[in-house]
Amino acid sequence: MFEAIPDLATVWTNASGLVRAGIVVTLVCISGVIGILVRSAWDRRHAPDILDACDGMAREARDLALQGALQEALDLLTKAIRKASRVSGADAIGFRIQYADVLLSHGLQHEDGESLCAAAQGYRALLASPDVADQAQVMDWCRVSLADSLRTLGMLHGDSQLLGESASLYQLCLEAPVPREIHDQGSLYNSLGVTLTALGELENAAGRYALAVTALRSALNCFGQQEVRSEYAGIQANIGNAFLRWGETTGEMSCLEEAERACRDGLAAVTEHETPAVLAKLQTTLGMALVQRGLEGGLVDLMEQGLVALRAAAHQEVPPDMVFQRILRQLDLGLALRQVAERVPGTAHLEEALAVYEAACAGLSRDAMPVQWAIVTSRIGMTLWLMASRTGAPELFDRAAGAFRGALAVPEFRSAPEDLFPALAAFGALLATRNTSDARREAMTIIREALEAPESSFSSDIRAGLLADLARLHEMVALQRGSGESLETAAGLYRKALELLDRSKDPAQWGSLQRSLANALLLLGQRETRVDLLEASVAASRASLEVFTREQSPADHGACLNNLSSALALIGHFSGKADLLREAVAGFEDILRQRGDTADSWQYATIQHNLGSALANLGLMEKDPAALEKAVQSFRSAGEATSGRGAREWAMSQINLGASLRQLGQMRGDQAVLEEALEAYGNAVEAFPGAEGHSLVEMARAGQKQVGEALKRLDPARSKDGDGDRTLDPDPG
């Protein structure tokens, strides 16, 4: 970069994760800047020794810069500037330019923001100097160099304002009437295209990508495929990258196909030996384009072809000073493997992604590169979380949690929001699955922090998923503490999540949220005996059933129908509407027919219990013994499914069985049926031996008294007290 007479240098930069690794940028290094400045003959006659000494200092400074001795190089150039200034301001201009050039080259090579800022300040000062106002070539050089500085700074910091200024400067240079070699013109178009691509990525703007492609194709016209093969291939890589981002933004398959075409053309022009960095960039972009095409079309073969290209890029040899480039390629491969894993069964792709991320992490020092270390560690956590979700292995959950905690413990990680907030979201979702109070509290804290992210940090479906996770945590708290306030909060969060979703784009997630909202409203309406909340639950359940049809999603359809039928049963019970109870009964019976559950299924027991409750209340409302007989059958079935498996569930089935038998026995005046009721209540009491104060035991004891009163009325010889009738509530399950 600091050669005495460089005629064209290609600088590879990476925007620290903001723009994909290896974006080709070209910096036209005009050598011997002093040579393009016209010194007056008077200056040469009166100060040749001073200026010759300055030239010697400048040459030595360039050598020092090449050796990495930046400060020594800058000190020498400072001396040269001071000496030349004693002759004239115009003579010092060339050395001032070289000073800024050294800073720019160092900043580009090492992604050093401080050097780039200093270089930009130097070029701005030069452009404002009256000594260069009438020197078109010097003005042009300073504009191009300032644009390079601002572009790289903008990519490093994700600053669209700096990138916008850089693009404007490139455009100004292209329009200026300055004589320029065709390859220099191509390099300017290439730099403009790269800058516009970076702007498009930051702004998520398809229009920027279209302009970028136009600029890059103009650059391509300046380089023949055989004449300057590396530059030609590098520009094709940039065209491929612009089309890839365009396709990812719009979902246009044609853009992804154009990206593939550009990369294949570039690959045909170069060999691994000639330009390994360009080759790796082409393979990376080709791989990502193929994976995206495969994901969009559900084509596993294309996904696997993309992974082959990405693996080749990740295994390309890199110079010692470009090791981070390999790490970035490993991150691209890891991301693609995780994306493919979501469409392919098993854990093979996730295991490979984990190995890739762990290899990348091994190449990083937490102390030297804390942000990058935290990013890779957070992605290890995400991969482990996906593996844990798929396998249910407890050790994977623990390892994932450890990785997330390690990444989030790095303070500098806060400066990388594009990775920080997804990590918070995934960690919050992981903790939400842990059935402990401490884990739920931690999950709530982390998810709330994730939700504070700017809207651009997440897609709307991810933000909706976070809101849903937080809502489910509030539901858990409500069930644990009996808190109506937590249920209200959960319902509100589900509604916010639904506002973010477009049903046509993701009907499954939209339907799932409607089902969750229906369940929260059902629990709240049952708790507070509020028909308006139950009616809202009915509306949400009907909406979810529009998505989850019996034919396409039988399990989801059954869950939604259970919510609907439970809400209808409660409304019918609270408002005395037999038609709603009949609709609820039909719904529960439909679920049982469709599911075909065995008698040992908890879902089977829950639905039988709900069906029995609806039938019992319908039988009482309409004085219909046939409905009560069916209720008895349902409660017996629920009892058979819970016997020996859960004391509470068994006791509830026996209490409700006893209540239905009691009502049926009273309605018919049948002493034998009442004796059965007494036995059922006794079974409930026996489920909790020595626990007379237990709420279910108290309910069973009260039922026994009611049966005793009924038997007394049938047989005055009996002397037992009663305390009236009770009706039954369905259990939403």
Short mmCIF file of C-alpha atoms in Angstrom, two decimals, residues 341 344-353 386-387 390-391:
data_model
loop_
_atom_site.label_atom_id
_atom_site.label_comp_id
_atom_site.label_asym_id
_atom_site.label_seq_id
_atom_site.Cartn_x
_atom_site.Cartn_y
_atom_site.Cartn_z
CA ALA A 341 -30.83 -27.11 9.75
CA VAL A 344 -33.67 -30.55 7.39
CA PRO A 345 -34.37 -33.11 10.14
CA GLY A 346 -31.69 -34.31 12.51
CA THR A 347 -28.80 -32.45 14.09
CA ALA A 348 -25.95 -33.05 11.60
CA HIS A 349 -25.98 -29.50 10.24
CA LEU A 350 -26.24 -28.01 13.72
CA GLU A 351 -23.32 -30.13 14.92
CA GLU A 352 -21.23 -28.92 11.98
CA ALA A 353 -22.24 -25.31 12.68
CA LEU A 386 -31.42 -25.14 18.63
CA MET A 387 -29.80 -28.52 19.26
CA ARG A 390 -34.49 -30.54 18.88
CA THR A 391 -33.05 -33.25 21.14
#
